[in-house]
Structure formats: C-alpha cells, structure tokens
C-alpha cells in the first residue's frame, strides 16, 4: 500500500500516518517525491484496508501495490531515481554515464595508464576489480586492499569516481571506505546477507543481474538493498546464459525497456561480460544505448593480451574512444 499525502500535509500529519502504520505492526517508509510525500507500507503479510488511512488528515490517496517488489517498483515511486556521485556525476533520469576500465586492477601503472585513456575518451567513472569473483580458484583473485588504494589514488589524481566489486562482508567493509560505487556481481545477486549489508552502506550500489536470474528475481534482489534504507541503487544487465558459443552470454536487450517500465531505478548495460569477445562489444553497447540504457560499463585494457583477467573482451583504448564517438552520435550533445 502506498499512502499519498497532500502537497500541504504537515510534518505532524505525516508522522501520524507513520505511527498508525507502525501501530499495526508494519514498517513505514517515507518516499519524498517532487511535489508531495508518499509513505510506503512494508512487511504487511496480507492486504491492508485503505479505509484505515484514507480519512486521516493530510492523506489524499491509499493505493494498493500489486508488485511483490515494492520500493523498486514505479507503483511506489513514479519519477526516475537519479543517483548523484560526490564528484557531481549523475546517473539516471536522462543522465547517461559511461564507466570504463580494466576487469581487474593489476598495478598502479596499469590502472593509471587505462584511467588516463578512458578519461580522455569521455568516461565519467573508472572501473577496476580489486576483489575478483573467479569461476576457478586458480585464476587471478585481485590485489584486494592494495587494489582499493590504487583506485583511491586514481580518483584523487585523475579525478574520476571509482567503482569496484565487493564479494563478501569483509570486502564490502573495505570497498565502502575506498570506492564511490559498490558493485555487487552477477554471482552474488542472490547473496541475501551481502545484499542486506549493501543496503546498510551509505554509498551507491551497482547490482548486476544474475546470469540465470529472471527480472522478478533481479527486482527482489534490489528490494533487499532498498528495504535496508539504501535507495541509491543502479541496476546492470550483463547478459544471461545463452545457448551458443559465439558469445560468453546473451545480452538481454529487452530487459532494459522492461526494467524502465517497472522500476524507477537507473539501468545500465555491461556489453563486455555479455560478449566475452571484444569484436562484439561495440555493437552490443550501441544496441543498449538505442534501447534506452542509462549508461554502460565497459572493460578497457591497454595491453589486453597480457591482462590478468578478461583480456579477450577488453577493448583497446582506441576502440573505446571510437565507441564513445558512436555514442555521441546516438545521444547528440551527450558530453557537451
Ligand atoms: C566484473 O565486472 O568484472 C564481473 C565479474 O562481472 P559479472 O559479475 O557481471 O560477471
Ligand atoms: Mn571482468
């Protein structure tokens, strides 16, 4: 149930609605809108009777919410959410963002070389894994805290906000200290205790869709984060398991307009992990822009042959720069 307050509702009237919800044993979540306040009712096991609220002072509507994901849905919040990073970069609601960098931070020199190149091409956020969730325990696992320190130096010296993945509670505590956006990877989309921990963080979270997750499961995973109080969530379509060997995964382009219809949260695309091969990355990226993605996250490496992870899908800096020019054609005036 969503209780919509009148534009002129006072603080006391809002507090009275919250108190009534809590007296019924449910949770109230205030959802400030452009013009008026709304209050969501959460953790109600069955339907709530609108008559309990409709006559309270300051209430104009009590709307039943049919979706099981509530805070994520447009039923609860109609306007697009816009995530604002401390450096002023905005994501969502018409603000398009490109995040780029290597799969993994390998050294200070590697990170700075790639960060300079992607910044020169117009990327607004630098990506790089310090904790890597690898399919094989023998694959490169990342520089861990040393990698986070390198990312923080990239931010301070090159001036790009940084995103990096947390794979468990230990790494999330560290990532929260060093990074500007906390990434939760596809393999952890249903790690519910990690999602709760991300919901308690006070930094934006990029949640990737699990490689076999339905969109309902994806929304419910995001709901875990919002239900803990962190509304700064960016969704990411990174490809789901397909049937062919031509690509590592299948980029589900239909997910992007569907997510935008159902949810106010921004959704970006990761064509790199979807493709698995650099040849396929630029066309998939252009496709994602064309279907309305709010941004892209792309792997770029200056020496992909020697990359310690995901070299085959990493663009050379000049390929990335060419893709950025294509995006400006698709979204004229983007970076003016
Ligand atoms: C990554 O971004 O490097 C990564 C591991 O992505 P995903 O979780 O989508 O596989
Ligand atoms: Mn990768």
Short mmCIF file of C-alpha atoms and ligand atoms in Angstrom, two decimals:
data_model
loop_
_atom_site.label_atom_id
_atom_site.label_comp_id
_atom_site.label_asym_id
_atom_site.label_seq_id
_atom_site.Cartn_x
_atom_site.Cartn_y
_atom_site.Cartn_z
CA UNK A 1 0.00 0.00 0.00
CA UNK A 2 1.19 3.48 -0.83
CA UNK A 3 -0.22 6.38 1.16
CA UNK A 4 -0.03 9.60 -0.85
CA UNK A 5 -0.02 12.80 1.20
CA UNK A 6 -1.45 16.14 0.14
CA UNK A 7 1.09 18.78 -1.01
CA UNK A 8 0.19 20.83 2.04
CA UNK A 9 0.42 17.93 4.55
CA UNK A 10 2.30 18.95 7.69
CA UNK A 11 5.17 17.07 9.37
CA UNK A 12 2.76 16.13 12.16
CA UNK A 13 0.24 14.66 9.70
CA UNK A 14 2.99 12.60 8.06
CA UNK A 15 4.21 11.44 11.48
CA UNK A 16 0.66 10.41 12.42
CA UNK A 17 0.41 8.18 9.32
CA UNK A 18 3.79 6.61 10.09
CA UNK A 19 2.69 6.00 13.70
CA UNK A 20 -0.53 4.36 12.55
CA UNK A 21 1.36 2.02 10.18
CA UNK A 22 3.78 1.08 12.96
CA UNK A 23 0.94 0.55 15.44
CA UNK A 24 -0.45 -2.05 13.02
CA UNK A 25 2.90 -3.87 13.25
CA UNK A 26 4.09 -2.91 9.75
CA UNK A 27 7.05 -0.85 8.56
CA UNK A 28 6.59 2.66 7.15
CA UNK A 29 9.00 4.08 4.61
CA UNK A 30 8.71 7.72 3.60
CA UNK A 31 9.27 8.34 -0.10
CA UNK A 32 9.80 12.03 -0.84
CA UNK A 33 8.55 12.99 -4.33
CA UNK A 34 8.98 16.15 -6.40
CA UNK A 35 5.81 17.74 -5.01
CA UNK A 36 4.43 15.58 -2.25
CA UNK A 37 5.40 12.96 0.27
CA UNK A 38 4.31 9.35 -0.08
CA UNK A 39 4.57 6.68 2.60
CA UNK A 40 5.02 3.03 1.69
CA UNK A 41 3.73 0.24 3.90
CA UNK A 42 6.16 -2.67 4.05
CA UNK A 43 6.26 -6.05 5.77
CA UNK A 44 2.47 -6.46 5.77
CA UNK A 45 1.72 -10.18 5.41
CA UNK A 46 -1.65 -9.62 3.66
CA UNK A 47 -3.61 -6.81 2.02
CA UNK A 48 -4.10 -3.62 4.06
CA UNK A 49 -7.52 -1.96 4.18
CA UNK A 50 -7.30 1.52 2.57
CA UNK A 51 -10.14 2.69 4.82
CA UNK A 52 -7.67 2.68 7.73
CA UNK A 53 -5.80 5.58 6.16
CA UNK A 54 -7.97 7.45 3.70
CA UNK A 55 -9.66 9.62 6.32
CA UNK A 56 -6.52 10.62 8.20
CA UNK A 57 -5.68 14.35 7.94
CA UNK A 58 -3.37 15.14 5.02
CA UNK A 59 -3.94 11.83 3.20
CA UNK A 60 -5.26 12.10 -0.36
CA UNK A 61 -4.95 8.52 -1.60
CA UNK A 62 -4.23 4.97 -0.41
CA UNK A 63 -3.11 2.92 -3.41
CA UNK A 64 -2.73 -0.87 -3.17
CA UNK A 65 0.65 -2.03 -4.54
CA UNK A 66 0.32 -5.22 -6.51
CA UNK A 67 4.00 -5.99 -7.17
CA UNK A 68 5.96 -8.13 -4.72
CA UNK A 69 8.92 -5.78 -5.19
CA UNK A 70 7.61 -2.59 -3.69
CA UNK A 71 10.30 0.03 -3.14
CA UNK A 72 11.83 -0.84 -6.52
CA UNK A 73 8.56 -0.51 -8.42
CA UNK A 74 7.07 2.51 -10.16
CA UNK A 75 3.88 1.88 -8.19
CA UNK A 76 5.72 3.22 -5.14
CA UNK A 77 7.74 5.93 -6.89
CA UNK A 78 6.75 7.27 -10.28
CA UNK A 79 9.68 9.57 -11.12
CA UNK A 80 13.05 8.19 -12.26
CA UNK A 81 15.62 7.97 -9.49
CA UNK A 82 18.82 9.89 -10.13
CA UNK A 83 22.00 8.75 -8.38
CA UNK A 84 24.42 11.60 -7.72
CA UNK A 85 28.09 10.84 -7.01
CA UNK A 86 30.11 13.19 -4.77
CA UNK A 87 32.03 14.44 -7.83
CA UNK A 88 28.74 15.59 -9.37
CA UNK A 89 28.28 12.73 -11.88
CA UNK A 90 24.56 11.92 -12.21
CA UNK A 91 23.12 8.56 -13.30
CA UNK A 92 19.52 8.04 -14.45
CA UNK A 93 16.60 10.29 -15.31
CA UNK A 94 18.18 11.29 -18.63
CA UNK A 95 21.73 11.45 -17.25
CA UNK A 96 23.78 8.90 -19.19
CA UNK A 97 27.04 7.61 -17.73
CA UNK A 98 29.91 5.52 -19.09
CA UNK A 99 32.04 3.57 -16.61
CA UNK A 100 35.21 2.07 -18.07
CA UNK A 101 38.44 0.43 -17.01
CA UNK A 102 40.10 -2.93 -16.68
CA UNK A 103 38.41 -6.05 -15.37
CA UNK A 104 40.96 -6.08 -12.54
CA UNK A 105 43.39 -3.59 -11.06
CA UNK A 106 46.78 -5.22 -11.72
CA UNK A 107 49.26 -2.50 -10.77
CA UNK A 108 49.41 1.24 -10.19
CA UNK A 109 50.93 1.81 -13.63
CA UNK A 110 48.28 -0.32 -15.36
CA UNK A 111 45.40 1.44 -13.56
CA UNK A 112 46.75 4.96 -14.20
CA UNK A 113 47.51 4.22 -17.87
CA UNK A 114 43.98 2.96 -18.52
CA UNK A 115 42.31 5.62 -16.37
CA UNK A 116 44.03 8.41 -18.32
CA UNK A 117 42.95 6.85 -21.62
CA UNK A 118 39.30 6.30 -20.69
CA UNK A 119 39.03 9.76 -19.16
CA UNK A 120 40.44 11.33 -22.33
CA UNK A 121 37.78 9.45 -24.32
CA UNK A 122 34.99 10.80 -22.07
CA UNK A 123 34.33 8.09 -19.46
CA UNK A 124 32.89 9.57 -16.26
CA UNK A 125 33.62 6.67 -13.85
CA UNK A 126 36.65 4.35 -13.61
CA UNK A 127 36.04 0.64 -13.04
CA UNK A 128 38.51 -1.96 -11.80
CA UNK A 129 38.14 -5.07 -9.67
CA UNK A 130 40.25 -5.42 -6.52
CA UNK A 131 38.38 -8.49 -5.26
CA UNK A 132 37.63 -10.80 -8.18
CA UNK A 133 34.90 -13.48 -8.02
CA UNK A 134 36.59 -16.01 -10.32
CA UNK A 135 35.00 -19.21 -11.54
CA UNK A 136 38.29 -21.03 -10.92
CA UNK A 137 40.15 -20.77 -7.60
CA UNK A 138 43.40 -20.82 -9.61
CA UNK A 139 42.53 -17.68 -11.61
CA UNK A 140 43.77 -14.21 -10.62
CA UNK A 141 41.91 -13.14 -7.48
CA UNK A 142 42.82 -9.43 -7.39
CA UNK A 143 45.10 -7.13 -5.37
CA UNK A 144 42.49 -6.78 -2.60
CA UNK A 145 43.09 -3.79 -0.30
CA UNK A 146 46.19 -2.72 -2.24
CA UNK A 147 43.96 -2.56 -5.34
CA UNK A 148 41.48 -0.36 -3.47
CA UNK A 149 44.30 2.01 -2.50
CA UNK A 150 45.33 2.26 -6.15
CA UNK A 151 41.71 3.04 -7.10
CA UNK A 152 41.57 5.79 -4.47
CA UNK A 153 44.78 7.30 -5.90
CA UNK A 154 43.25 7.17 -9.41
CA UNK A 155 40.25 9.09 -8.11
CA UNK A 156 42.37 11.67 -6.33
CA UNK A 157 44.92 12.24 -9.11
CA UNK A 158 42.90 11.64 -12.29
CA UNK A 159 39.61 12.91 -10.95
CA UNK A 160 37.30 10.02 -11.88
CA UNK A 161 34.95 8.46 -9.31
CA UNK A 162 35.63 4.72 -8.96
CA UNK A 163 33.50 1.58 -8.90
CA UNK A 164 34.74 -1.77 -7.65
CA UNK A 165 33.21 -5.07 -6.59
CA UNK A 166 32.60 -6.38 -3.08
CA UNK A 167 32.36 -10.17 -2.93
CA UNK A 168 31.63 -10.70 0.78
CA UNK A 169 31.12 -8.79 4.03
CA UNK A 170 34.86 -8.37 4.61
CA UNK A 171 35.46 -6.83 1.19
CA UNK A 172 32.30 -4.73 1.39
CA UNK A 173 33.55 -3.05 4.57
CA UNK A 174 36.73 -2.10 2.70
CA UNK A 175 35.09 -1.19 -0.62
CA UNK A 176 32.69 1.10 1.23
CA UNK A 177 35.66 3.03 2.63
CA UNK A 178 37.56 3.45 -0.64
CA UNK A 179 35.11 3.43 -3.58
CA UNK A 180 32.37 5.74 -4.84
CA UNK A 181 30.10 2.92 -6.07
CA UNK A 182 29.92 -0.57 -4.58
CA UNK A 183 29.48 -3.27 -7.25
CA UNK A 184 27.62 -6.48 -6.42
CA UNK A 185 28.42 -9.02 -9.12
CA UNK A 186 26.23 -11.44 -11.04
CA UNK A 187 27.41 -14.38 -8.92
CA UNK A 188 26.25 -12.63 -5.76
CA UNK A 189 22.88 -11.32 -6.96
CA UNK A 190 21.10 -13.65 -4.57
CA UNK A 191 23.60 -13.47 -1.72
CA UNK A 192 20.93 -12.07 0.55
CA UNK A 193 23.13 -11.32 3.53
CA UNK A 194 25.53 -9.38 1.27
CA UNK A 195 22.57 -7.51 -0.26
CA UNK A 196 21.40 -6.54 3.24
CA UNK A 197 24.90 -5.33 4.09
CA UNK A 198 24.95 -3.27 0.87
CA UNK A 199 21.60 -1.82 1.92
CA UNK A 200 23.20 -0.54 5.12
CA UNK A 201 26.03 1.13 3.20
CA UNK A 202 25.80 4.85 2.58
CA UNK A 203 27.24 4.68 -0.92
CA UNK A 204 25.52 3.88 -4.24
CA UNK A 205 25.35 0.21 -5.20
CA UNK A 206 25.55 -1.21 -8.73
CA UNK A 207 23.66 -4.52 -8.73
CA UNK A 208 24.33 -6.87 -11.62
CA UNK A 209 21.68 -9.28 -12.83
CA UNK A 210 22.49 -12.92 -12.04
CA UNK A 211 23.37 -14.93 -15.12
CA UNK A 212 20.25 -17.09 -14.78
CA UNK A 213 18.00 -14.66 -12.93
CA UNK A 214 14.54 -13.66 -14.05
CA UNK A 215 13.70 -9.98 -13.89
CA UNK A 216 11.41 -10.61 -10.92
CA UNK A 217 14.34 -12.17 -9.06
CA UNK A 218 16.52 -9.22 -10.10
CA UNK A 219 13.96 -6.75 -8.73
CA UNK A 220 13.62 -8.70 -5.48
CA UNK A 221 17.41 -8.64 -5.06
CA UNK A 222 17.35 -4.85 -5.46
CA UNK A 223 14.43 -4.72 -3.00
CA UNK A 224 16.71 -6.25 -0.32
CA UNK A 225 19.04 -3.26 -0.68
CA UNK A 226 16.29 -0.63 -0.68
CA UNK A 227 14.48 -2.29 2.22
CA UNK A 228 17.58 -1.67 4.37
CA UNK A 229 17.37 2.04 3.59
CA UNK A 230 19.81 2.46 0.70
CA UNK A 231 17.83 3.90 -2.20
CA UNK A 232 20.91 4.62 -4.33
CA UNK A 233 20.78 1.51 -6.49
CA UNK A 234 21.80 1.20 -10.14
CA UNK A 235 20.78 -1.98 -11.96
CA UNK A 236 23.01 -3.61 -14.57
CA UNK A 237 22.10 -6.04 -17.35
CA UNK A 238 25.28 -8.05 -18.08
CA UNK A 239 23.97 -10.93 -20.15
CA UNK A 240 22.33 -14.20 -19.20
CA UNK A 241 23.28 -17.76 -20.05
CA UNK A 242 22.69 -18.45 -23.73
CA UNK A 243 22.90 -21.49 -25.93
CA UNK A 244 25.59 -20.52 -28.41
CA UNK A 245 29.37 -20.45 -28.28
CA UNK A 246 29.53 -17.23 -30.29
CA UNK A 247 29.24 -15.08 -27.16
CA UNK A 248 30.00 -15.63 -23.48
CA UNK A 249 26.42 -14.72 -22.53
CA UNK A 250 23.31 -13.34 -24.22
CA UNK A 251 22.77 -9.62 -23.67
CA UNK A 252 19.07 -9.36 -22.85
CA UNK A 253 18.28 -6.04 -24.51
CA UNK A 254 14.56 -6.46 -23.87
CA UNK A 255 15.30 -6.34 -20.15
CA UNK A 256 16.30 -2.68 -20.40
CA UNK A 257 12.98 -1.13 -21.52
CA UNK A 258 11.09 -3.62 -19.33
CA UNK A 259 13.09 -2.64 -16.24
CA UNK A 260 12.50 1.03 -17.04
CA UNK A 261 8.76 0.41 -17.29
CA UNK A 262 8.61 -1.45 -13.96
CA UNK A 263 11.18 0.45 -11.93
CA UNK A 264 12.33 3.99 -11.27
CA UNK A 265 15.92 2.80 -10.74
CA UNK A 266 18.52 3.52 -13.45
CA UNK A 267 19.65 0.54 -15.53
CA UNK A 268 22.95 0.35 -17.35
CA UNK A 269 24.35 -2.37 -19.62
CA UNK A 270 27.61 -4.30 -19.46
CA UNK A 271 28.31 -5.43 -23.03
CA UNK A 272 31.78 -6.72 -22.08
CA UNK A 273 30.68 -9.61 -19.87
CA UNK A 274 27.77 -10.30 -22.21
CA UNK A 275 30.05 -10.55 -25.25
CA UNK A 276 33.18 -12.19 -23.91
CA UNK A 277 34.93 -11.07 -27.13
CA UNK A 278 35.94 -7.52 -27.99
CA UNK A 279 34.57 -7.83 -31.54
CA UNK A 280 31.02 -7.96 -30.16
CA UNK A 281 31.34 -5.25 -27.52
CA UNK A 282 30.83 -2.04 -29.56
CA UNK A 283 27.71 -3.23 -31.44
CA UNK A 284 26.13 -4.54 -28.21
CA UNK A 285 26.98 -1.25 -26.49
CA UNK A 286 25.32 0.72 -29.29
CA UNK A 287 22.28 -1.56 -29.08
CA UNK A 288 21.98 -0.97 -25.35
CA UNK A 289 22.12 2.80 -25.88
CA UNK A 290 19.47 2.52 -28.59
CA UNK A 291 17.03 0.66 -26.31
CA UNK A 292 17.35 3.31 -23.62
CA UNK A 293 20.05 2.18 -21.17
CA UNK A 294 21.04 4.87 -18.67
CA UNK A 295 24.69 4.05 -19.18
CA UNK A 296 27.35 1.45 -19.91
CA UNK A 297 30.13 -0.30 -18.01
CA UNK A 298 32.91 -1.40 -20.34
CA UNK A 299 36.20 -3.22 -19.89
CA UNK A 300 39.20 -1.47 -21.43
CA UNK A 301 42.86 -2.56 -21.27
CA UNK A 302 45.94 -1.02 -22.90
CA UNK A 303 47.57 -4.47 -23.21
CA UNK A 304 44.71 -6.98 -23.24
CA UNK A 305 46.92 -9.84 -24.46
CA UNK A 306 48.69 -9.72 -21.10
CA UNK A 307 45.63 -8.82 -18.96
CA UNK A 308 45.32 -10.96 -15.84
CA UNK A 309 41.57 -11.33 -16.36
CA UNK A 310 39.04 -10.86 -19.16
CA UNK A 311 41.61 -9.75 -21.75
CA UNK A 312 39.66 -11.19 -24.74
CA UNK A 313 36.65 -8.96 -24.02
CA UNK A 314 38.62 -5.80 -23.16
CA UNK A 315 38.62 -3.01 -25.74
CA UNK A 316 41.85 -1.31 -26.74
CA UNK A 317 41.74 2.36 -25.69
CA UNK A 318 41.36 3.50 -29.31
CA UNK A 319 38.39 1.14 -29.83
CA UNK A 320 36.83 2.57 -26.69
CA UNK A 321 37.37 6.13 -27.95
CA UNK A 322 35.70 5.20 -31.27
CA UNK A 323 32.74 3.71 -29.38
CA UNK A 324 32.41 6.91 -27.34
CA UNK A 325 32.18 8.86 -30.60
CA UNK A 326 29.42 6.49 -31.81
CA UNK A 327 27.53 7.05 -28.56
CA UNK A 328 27.69 10.79 -29.07
CA UNK A 329 26.03 10.26 -32.45
CA UNK A 330 23.29 8.17 -30.82
CA UNK A 331 22.87 10.65 -27.97
CA UNK A 332 23.69 14.04 -29.51
CA UNK A 333 25.04 16.61 -27.10
CA UNK A 334 25.75 13.95 -24.51
CA UNK A 335 29.04 15.27 -23.21
CA UNK A 336 28.76 18.94 -24.16
C1 LIG B 1 33.17 -7.78 -13.50
O1 LIG B 1 32.52 -6.73 -13.60
O2 LIG B 1 34.40 -7.84 -13.67
C2 LIG B 1 32.43 -9.03 -13.21
C3 LIG B 1 33.00 -10.05 -12.59
O3 LIG B 1 31.18 -9.01 -13.69
P1 LIG B 1 29.93 -10.04 -13.53
O4 LIG B 1 29.61 -10.05 -12.06
O5 LIG B 1 28.88 -9.42 -14.37
O6 LIG B 1 30.40 -11.37 -14.06
MN1 LIG B 2 35.57 -8.89 -15.94
#
